[in-house]
Amino acid sequence: MSELALRRPLMNRRYTLEVRQQMAWPWQALILTGSLIMGLLISGAILVWAGVPAGELLNEFVFLTLFDAQSLRAVLFQASPLIMVGLAGCLAFRARFWNLGLEGQMIFGAIGATAITLWEIGSPAMRLPLMVIAAMVCGLLWSVAPVLLRLKLQVNEIVSTLMLNYIAINFLLHLMYGAWKDPKDAFPYSPKYESFELLPDLANGLSLSFPIAIGTALLVLWFVSISRGGLYLRFVDKSPQVARSVGVPVARTILLAVLFSGALAGLAGLMIAAGQEGRLTHSFYVGYGFSGILIAFLARNNPIAATCAALLIATLFVAGRSLQVFYQIPFAMVQLIQAVLVICVASSDFFIRHRIRRVQMGD
Amino acid sequence: MRNLVLSACLALASFFGLANTAAAEGLTLDGPPKVAMLYISPTNDGGWTQAFDEARQRLEDELDIRIRYVESVPESASAIRPAVERFIQRGANIIIGTAFGYSDTFKSLSEEYPDVAFLNGSGTTNGPNLLSFYGRTYESQYLCGMAAGAASETGKLGFVAANPFGQVNWTINAYAMGAREMNPDATVTVVYTGAWNDPTKERSATQALIDQGADVIGQHVDTPTPQLVAQENGVYGTGHHRDFREFAPEATVCSSVWVWDRFLKAELEKIIAGNWVPRENGALLSMEEGGTDIACCGPNISEDEEARIMAAREKLMNGELDVYAGPLSDQDGNVRAAAGESIPDGELWQMDWFVDGVITQQ
């Protein structure tokens, strides 16, 4: 039979698309790498079309972006809060809770940390740990209302978390232009943090943010894959109805995951205020909510994959700046390239989950 | 967000003093000047950034140098640093920023790269190789207030403003004083949108002001939306950043415009000449020094009125007119400047009071 099928003309062969149950992770990694290379080739073609010499592109751009200590540091500097919002997204989405309020939770995290600095709570040695706790508690509190509304009253969290962002943003502006403006110059940012209120630099300009982000990723990995809560979470993710009928505490599981998510977003806010800016500023949160959702989506809510995706996004940001500096191309072009790469990575998902199989005919 | 130079930063001033005695000499570039600019928005934003980009092109011609730039660099250290470090890696030795939110990052970069000259438009930090600069927008907006007062039939002016703090409030007060120069009964009703760039809010604020009877709309926000809405309603307006007759030729009677090249040309020449010592407290530029100017006058301004506005401009250009000269009281009767005195820059930055004729929610 099979000999017959082989001899059929090409056009007569039939193929079918099948859903794949499992794929070994080396294959997954290979497909992912392939799609990245595909994206880079398309991006390269766009750049060459825009007038950038092809040889130069490979030589100085790829080399300088990936193997330069300064730019590597810039990537890690940028990546830490992205990893945090990515993890925050993963946790909430695993509970089927569409947390679009990451920015609002970040804002309140940073506000909580700044309140500790302004009111000078605790000794200098205790200040930073207190700021971390305050940031997590405030981020968590800002996610309490939407999750309770959802669980008790079936209020759609997409709307409630999104709207709470605007409240948080306007409250931040109210503080920045009002009570918390820097008394030194009346400008809309908080007074500078003291040196002991900043996340310290470890060796080579690497901030403490990055190890914290990696540690958090491992903690989330433990939570979702080993802990009992993670097991419940997988039930809730697959089918809340079935989970409820087999006795999983669905409401408590969702609550736990969402509050965890809010606390991590609050910590991301602290990382920007105490790790990058050195004070509370009025627009530090911009773009992080969307990035967090994108990272969680690319990572399919896997915390380790989210860490990698956040590093990829950070590399794209830094490389995008270099592209502008080197070739004076418009920022829109940089965004186009970033979108091409993200779409390529996202569509690799299709090849991981499906396979093409030739159908035998005539038997 | 935009703006500003900070006037009194004691810590920085003392740092500057120390560095100055140690070196006793200013900054001299080694090698030919290579200039790079960082823009906060796209080059075609129609306002703040486009004004800088137009200045950049004029500077390239006048100084015969190439000036590179990156656009859309947000006000966060993680975005500013890689761009500046890349430029320096590629040999740039003069870096020009364009946002108040770059201030802290520029300060630490200027300390890490003492051989590079840093300039920051609307910044707040200064140092031995870092100069922040901004324009006294109240001067040009005083003139636009005069034009608004002249163009108005009802004497009711509206004003769409971004956020309530010093550099916006000084614009509003000057606008009202200018308007009252032409029409002593004029009032200025202010709406703060809480954002520098929010066309939706600007549209509804402008429409509300017009519905309440305002027939000239002033603005201190970044988009030309208030002028577009004024034109749609058949009333007048005054622009900010650039000449908004480009967008609303039938409505815009005057615009406060940035003329950065006038200042930057002189400052870049000083840096290139060597031994550059930036001003300790930053450069708050008067029209005389090349910060702002006006594009005037549009429709509904008589020749006589135009002559009065231009005469006032002449006085500002010569340094003969001080908008905030005393005697000056706020609308609660507190004396803000006694006769023969002026308001110091430090207090201008902190301005949170309004003169007679200004109506706000604040």
Coordinates of C-alpha atoms in Angstrom, one line a residue, chain A:
Chain A
M1 CA 0.0 0.0 0.0
S2 CA 2.7 2.4 1.0
E3 CA 4.6 1.8 -2.2
L4 CA 1.5 2.8 -4.1
A5 CA 1.1 6.0 -2.1
L6 CA 4.7 7.0 -2.7
R7 CA 4.3 6.7 -6.5
R8 CA 1.3 9.0 -6.6
P9 CA 1.9 12.4 -8.2
L10 CA 2.6 15.1 -5.7
M11 CA -0.7 17.0 -6.1
N12 CA -2.7 13.8 -5.3
R13 CA -1.1 13.3 -1.9
R14 CA -3.3 14.4 1.0
Y15 CA -2.1 15.9 4.2
T16 CA -3.8 16.5 7.4
L17 CA -3.1 18.7 10.4
E18 CA -3.1 17.0 13.7
V19 CA -2.9 18.3 17.3
R20 CA 0.2 17.0 19.0
Q21 CA -0.1 15.8 22.6
Q22 CA 3.4 16.2 23.6
M23 CA 6.7 17.3 22.2
A24 CA 10.1 16.7 23.8
W25 CA 11.6 20.0 25.0
P26 CA 14.7 19.8 22.8
W27 CA 12.4 19.9 19.8
Q28 CA 10.5 22.7 21.3
A29 CA 13.7 24.7 21.8
L30 CA 14.8 23.9 18.3
I31 CA 11.5 25.2 16.8
L32 CA 11.7 28.3 19.0
T33 CA 15.2 29.0 17.9
G34 CA 14.2 28.4 14.3
S35 CA 11.4 30.9 14.5
L36 CA 13.7 33.5 16.1
I37 CA 16.2 33.1 13.3
M38 CA 13.3 33.4 10.8
G39 CA 12.3 36.7 12.6
L40 CA 15.8 38.0 12.5
L41 CA 16.1 37.2 8.8
I42 CA 12.9 39.1 8.1
S43 CA 14.0 42.0 10.3
G44 CA 17.4 42.0 8.5
A45 CA 15.7 42.1 5.2
I46 CA 13.6 45.1 6.3
L47 CA 16.7 46.9 7.5
V48 CA 18.6 46.2 4.3
W49 CA 15.6 47.5 2.4
A50 CA 15.7 50.6 4.5
G51 CA 19.3 51.2 3.4
V52 CA 21.4 49.7 6.1
P53 CA 24.4 47.8 4.6
A54 CA 24.0 44.1 5.2
G55 CA 27.6 43.3 6.1
E56 CA 27.7 46.1 8.7
L57 CA 24.5 44.8 10.2
L58 CA 26.0 41.5 11.1
N59 CA 29.4 42.8 12.1
E60 CA 28.8 45.6 14.4
F61 CA 25.1 45.4 15.3
V62 CA 24.7 41.7 16.2
F63 CA 28.2 41.5 17.7
L64 CA 27.9 44.7 19.7
T65 CA 24.5 44.0 21.0
L66 CA 25.1 40.4 22.2
F67 CA 28.7 40.4 23.2
D68 CA 29.3 43.9 24.7
A69 CA 29.5 44.1 28.5
Q70 CA 27.8 47.5 28.6
S71 CA 24.8 46.4 26.6
L72 CA 24.5 43.1 28.5
R73 CA 24.3 45.1 31.6
A74 CA 21.7 47.3 30.1
V75 CA 19.6 44.2 29.2
L76 CA 19.8 42.9 32.7
F77 CA 19.0 46.4 34.1
Q78 CA 15.9 46.5 31.9
A79 CA 14.9 42.8 32.3
S80 CA 14.3 42.6 36.1
P81 CA 11.0 44.5 36.4
L82 CA 9.9 42.8 33.1
I83 CA 10.5 39.4 34.6
M84 CA 8.4 40.4 37.6
V85 CA 5.4 41.6 35.6
G86 CA 5.7 38.6 33.4
L87 CA 5.6 36.3 36.4
A88 CA 2.7 38.3 37.8
G89 CA 0.9 37.8 34.5
C90 CA 1.6 34.0 34.5
L91 CA 0.2 33.5 38.0
A92 CA -3.1 35.3 37.4
F93 CA -3.6 33.9 33.9
R94 CA -3.1 30.4 35.3
A95 CA -6.1 31.0 37.5
R96 CA -8.0 32.2 34.4
F97 CA -8.1 35.6 35.9
W98 CA -7.3 38.2 33.2
N99 CA -5.3 40.7 35.3
L100 CA -4.9 43.8 33.2
G101 CA -4.2 45.8 36.3
L102 CA -0.5 45.1 36.5
E103 CA 0.3 48.8 36.0
G104 CA -2.0 49.9 38.8
Q105 CA -0.5 47.3 41.1
M106 CA 3.0 48.4 40.2
I107 CA 2.1 52.0 40.9
F108 CA 0.7 51.1 44.3
G109 CA 3.8 49.0 45.0
A110 CA 6.0 51.9 44.3
I111 CA 3.8 54.3 46.3
G112 CA 4.0 51.9 49.3
A113 CA 7.8 51.8 49.1
T114 CA 8.0 55.5 48.7
A115 CA 5.7 56.1 51.7
I116 CA 8.2 54.1 53.9
T117 CA 11.0 56.4 52.6
L118 CA 9.0 59.7 53.1
W119 CA 7.8 58.8 56.6
E120 CA 11.3 57.4 57.5
I121 CA 9.9 54.2 59.0
G122 CA 12.5 51.8 60.5
S123 CA 16.2 52.1 60.9
P124 CA 18.4 52.6 57.8
A125 CA 19.3 48.9 57.9
M126 CA 15.7 47.8 58.0
R127 CA 14.5 50.4 55.5
L128 CA 14.9 48.4 52.3
P129 CA 13.3 45.2 53.7
L130 CA 10.4 47.3 54.9
M131 CA 10.1 48.9 51.5
V132 CA 10.0 45.5 49.9
I133 CA 7.2 44.4 52.2
A134 CA 5.3 47.6 51.7
A135 CA 5.5 47.3 47.9
M136 CA 4.2 43.7 48.0
V137 CA 1.4 44.5 50.4
C138 CA 0.3 47.6 48.5
G139 CA 0.4 45.7 45.1
L140 CA -1.6 42.9 46.7
L141 CA -4.2 45.2 48.2
W142 CA -4.8 46.9 44.9
S143 CA -5.7 43.5 43.4
V144 CA -8.0 42.5 46.3
A145 CA -11.1 44.5 45.1
P146 CA -11.3 43.0 41.5
V147 CA -10.7 39.4 42.7
L148 CA -13.4 39.7 45.4
L149 CA -15.8 41.4 42.9
R150 CA -15.2 38.6 40.5
L151 CA -15.6 35.8 43.1
K152 CA -18.6 37.2 44.9
L153 CA -20.4 39.2 42.3
Q154 CA -19.2 37.8 39.0
V155 CA -17.9 41.2 38.0
N156 CA -15.7 40.9 34.9
E157 CA -12.1 41.4 36.0
I158 CA -11.0 42.6 32.6
V159 CA -13.0 45.7 33.1
S160 CA -12.4 46.2 36.8
T161 CA -8.6 45.7 36.8
L162 CA -8.2 47.9 33.7
M163 CA -10.3 50.7 35.3
L164 CA -8.4 50.5 38.5
N165 CA -5.2 51.3 36.6
Y166 CA -6.7 54.8 35.7
I167 CA -7.5 55.4 39.4
A168 CA -4.0 54.4 40.4
I169 CA -2.4 56.6 37.7
N170 CA -4.5 59.6 38.7
F171 CA -3.7 59.0 42.4
L172 CA 0.0 58.9 41.5
L173 CA -0.3 62.2 39.6
H174 CA -2.2 63.7 42.5
L175 CA 0.7 62.8 44.8
M176 CA 3.4 63.9 42.4
Y177 CA 1.8 67.3 41.7
G178 CA 0.6 67.6 45.3
A179 CA 1.8 66.4 48.7
W180 CA 4.7 64.3 47.5
K181 CA 6.3 66.7 45.0
D182 CA 10.0 67.3 45.7
P183 CA 10.1 70.2 48.1
K184 CA 13.5 71.2 46.7
D185 CA 12.3 72.3 43.4
A186 CA 8.5 71.7 43.3
F187 CA 8.9 69.3 40.4
P188 CA 6.5 66.3 40.0
Y189 CA 8.6 63.6 41.5
S190 CA 9.2 62.4 45.1
P191 CA 12.4 63.5 46.9
K192 CA 15.4 61.3 46.1
Y193 CA 15.7 58.1 48.1
E194 CA 18.6 57.9 50.5
S195 CA 21.5 55.6 49.5
F196 CA 20.4 52.9 51.9
E197 CA 16.9 52.9 50.3
L198 CA 18.2 51.9 46.9
L199 CA 18.6 48.4 45.7
P200 CA 22.4 47.9 46.0
D201 CA 24.7 47.2 43.1
L202 CA 26.4 43.9 43.1
A203 CA 29.6 43.3 41.2
N204 CA 30.0 44.8 37.7
G205 CA 27.1 47.2 38.0
L206 CA 24.6 44.3 38.3
S207 CA 21.8 45.4 40.6
L208 CA 20.3 43.2 43.3
S209 CA 17.1 43.4 41.2
F210 CA 18.2 40.7 38.9
P211 CA 19.0 38.0 41.5
I212 CA 15.7 38.9 43.2
A213 CA 13.8 38.4 39.9
I214 CA 15.5 35.0 39.2
G215 CA 14.8 33.9 42.8
T216 CA 11.2 34.9 42.4
A217 CA 11.0 33.0 39.1
L218 CA 12.2 29.8 41.0
L219 CA 9.7 30.5 43.8
V220 CA 6.9 30.8 41.3
L221 CA 8.1 27.6 39.5
W222 CA 8.0 25.8 42.8
F223 CA 4.5 27.2 43.5
V224 CA 3.0 26.2 40.2
S225 CA 4.6 22.8 39.7
I226 CA 5.3 21.3 43.1
S227 CA 3.1 22.9 45.7
R228 CA -0.4 21.8 46.5
G229 CA -1.7 25.3 45.5
G230 CA -0.1 24.7 42.0
L231 CA -1.9 21.4 41.7
Y232 CA -5.2 23.1 42.5
L233 CA -4.3 25.8 40.1
R234 CA -3.9 23.3 37.2
F235 CA -7.4 22.0 38.0
V236 CA -8.9 25.5 38.0
D237 CA -7.1 26.3 34.7
K238 CA -8.4 23.2 32.9
S239 CA -12.0 23.4 34.1
P240 CA -13.3 25.3 37.1
Q241 CA -16.5 23.2 37.1
V242 CA -14.7 19.9 37.3
A243 CA -12.3 21.3 39.9
R244 CA -15.3 22.4 42.0
S245 CA -17.0 19.0 41.7
V246 CA -13.9 17.1 42.8
G247 CA -13.5 19.2 45.9
V248 CA -10.8 21.7 44.9
P249 CA -11.2 25.0 46.8
V250 CA -11.6 27.0 43.6
A251 CA -12.3 30.4 45.1
R252 CA -9.5 30.2 47.5
T253 CA -7.1 29.0 44.8
I254 CA -8.0 31.9 42.5
L255 CA -7.7 34.4 45.4
L256 CA -4.3 33.1 46.3
A257 CA -3.0 33.2 42.7
V258 CA -4.3 36.7 42.1
L259 CA -3.0 38.2 45.3
F260 CA 0.4 36.6 44.6
S261 CA 0.2 38.2 41.2
G262 CA -0.6 41.6 42.6
A263 CA 2.3 41.4 45.2
L264 CA 4.8 40.5 42.4
A265 CA 3.6 43.5 40.3
G266 CA 4.0 45.7 43.4
L267 CA 7.6 44.4 43.7
A268 CA 8.2 45.3 40.0
G269 CA 7.2 48.9 40.9
L270 CA 9.7 48.9 43.7
M271 CA 12.4 47.6 41.4
I272 CA 11.9 50.6 39.1
A273 CA 11.7 53.2 41.8
A274 CA 14.5 51.8 44.1
G275 CA 16.5 50.0 41.4
Q276 CA 16.5 52.3 38.4
E277 CA 15.1 55.8 39.1
G278 CA 16.1 56.4 42.7
R279 CA 12.8 58.1 43.5
L280 CA 9.0 57.8 42.6
T281 CA 8.4 59.4 39.2
H282 CA 5.3 60.2 37.3
S283 CA 5.4 57.8 34.3
F284 CA 7.7 54.9 35.4
Y285 CA 4.9 52.3 34.8
V286 CA 4.2 53.1 31.2
G287 CA 4.2 50.0 29.0
Y288 CA 4.9 47.5 31.7
G289 CA 1.3 46.2 31.9
F290 CA 1.2 45.4 28.2
S291 CA 4.7 43.9 28.3
G292 CA 3.7 41.7 31.3
I293 CA 0.7 40.3 29.4
L294 CA 2.9 39.7 26.3
I295 CA 5.6 37.9 28.2
A296 CA 3.1 35.6 30.0
F297 CA 1.5 34.9 26.6
L298 CA 4.7 34.1 24.9
A299 CA 5.8 31.9 27.8
R300 CA 2.4 30.1 27.9
N301 CA 2.4 31.0 31.7
N302 CA 5.5 29.0 32.4
P303 CA 7.7 31.0 34.9
I304 CA 11.0 29.9 33.4
A305 CA 9.9 30.6 29.9
A306 CA 8.6 33.9 31.2
T307 CA 12.1 34.8 32.4
C308 CA 13.5 33.9 29.0
A309 CA 10.8 35.9 27.3
A310 CA 11.5 38.9 29.5
L311 CA 15.2 38.7 28.7
L312 CA 14.2 38.6 25.0
I313 CA 12.0 41.6 25.2
A314 CA 14.7 43.5 27.2
T315 CA 17.2 42.6 24.5
L316 CA 14.8 43.9 21.8
F317 CA 14.5 47.2 23.7
V318 CA 18.3 47.7 24.1
A319 CA 19.0 46.5 20.5
G320 CA 16.3 48.8 19.2
R321 CA 18.1 51.8 20.8
S322 CA 21.4 50.7 19.3
L323 CA 19.7 50.4 15.9
Q324 CA 18.5 53.9 16.2
V325 CA 21.9 55.2 17.3
F326 CA 23.8 53.3 14.6
Y327 CA 21.6 53.8 11.6
Q328 CA 19.4 56.8 12.5
I329 CA 16.4 54.8 11.5
P330 CA 13.0 56.0 12.9
F331 CA 11.6 54.5 16.1
A332 CA 8.6 53.2 14.2
M333 CA 11.0 50.9 12.3
V334 CA 12.3 49.6 15.6
Q335 CA 8.8 48.9 16.7
L336 CA 8.1 47.1 13.4
I337 CA 11.1 44.8 13.9
Q338 CA 10.1 44.1 17.5
A339 CA 6.6 43.2 16.4
V340 CA 8.0 40.9 13.6
L341 CA 10.1 39.0 16.2
V342 CA 7.3 38.7 18.7
I343 CA 4.9 37.4 16.0
C344 CA 7.5 34.8 14.8
V345 CA 8.0 33.5 18.3
A346 CA 4.3 33.5 19.0
S347 CA 3.6 31.5 15.8
S348 CA 6.2 28.9 16.6
D349 CA 3.6 27.8 19.1
F350 CA 1.5 26.5 16.2
F351 CA 4.3 24.1 15.1
I352 CA 4.9 22.9 18.6
R353 CA 1.2 22.0 19.1
H354 CA 0.5 20.6 15.6
R355 CA 2.0 18.3 13.2
I356 CA 1.4 17.6 9.5
R357 CA 0.8 14.0 8.5
R358 CA 0.4 12.5 5.1
V359 CA -2.8 10.7 4.8
Q360 CA -2.8 7.3 3.1
M361 CA -5.4 7.0 0.4
G362 CA -7.2 4.3 -1.4
D363 CA -7.2 1.8 1.3

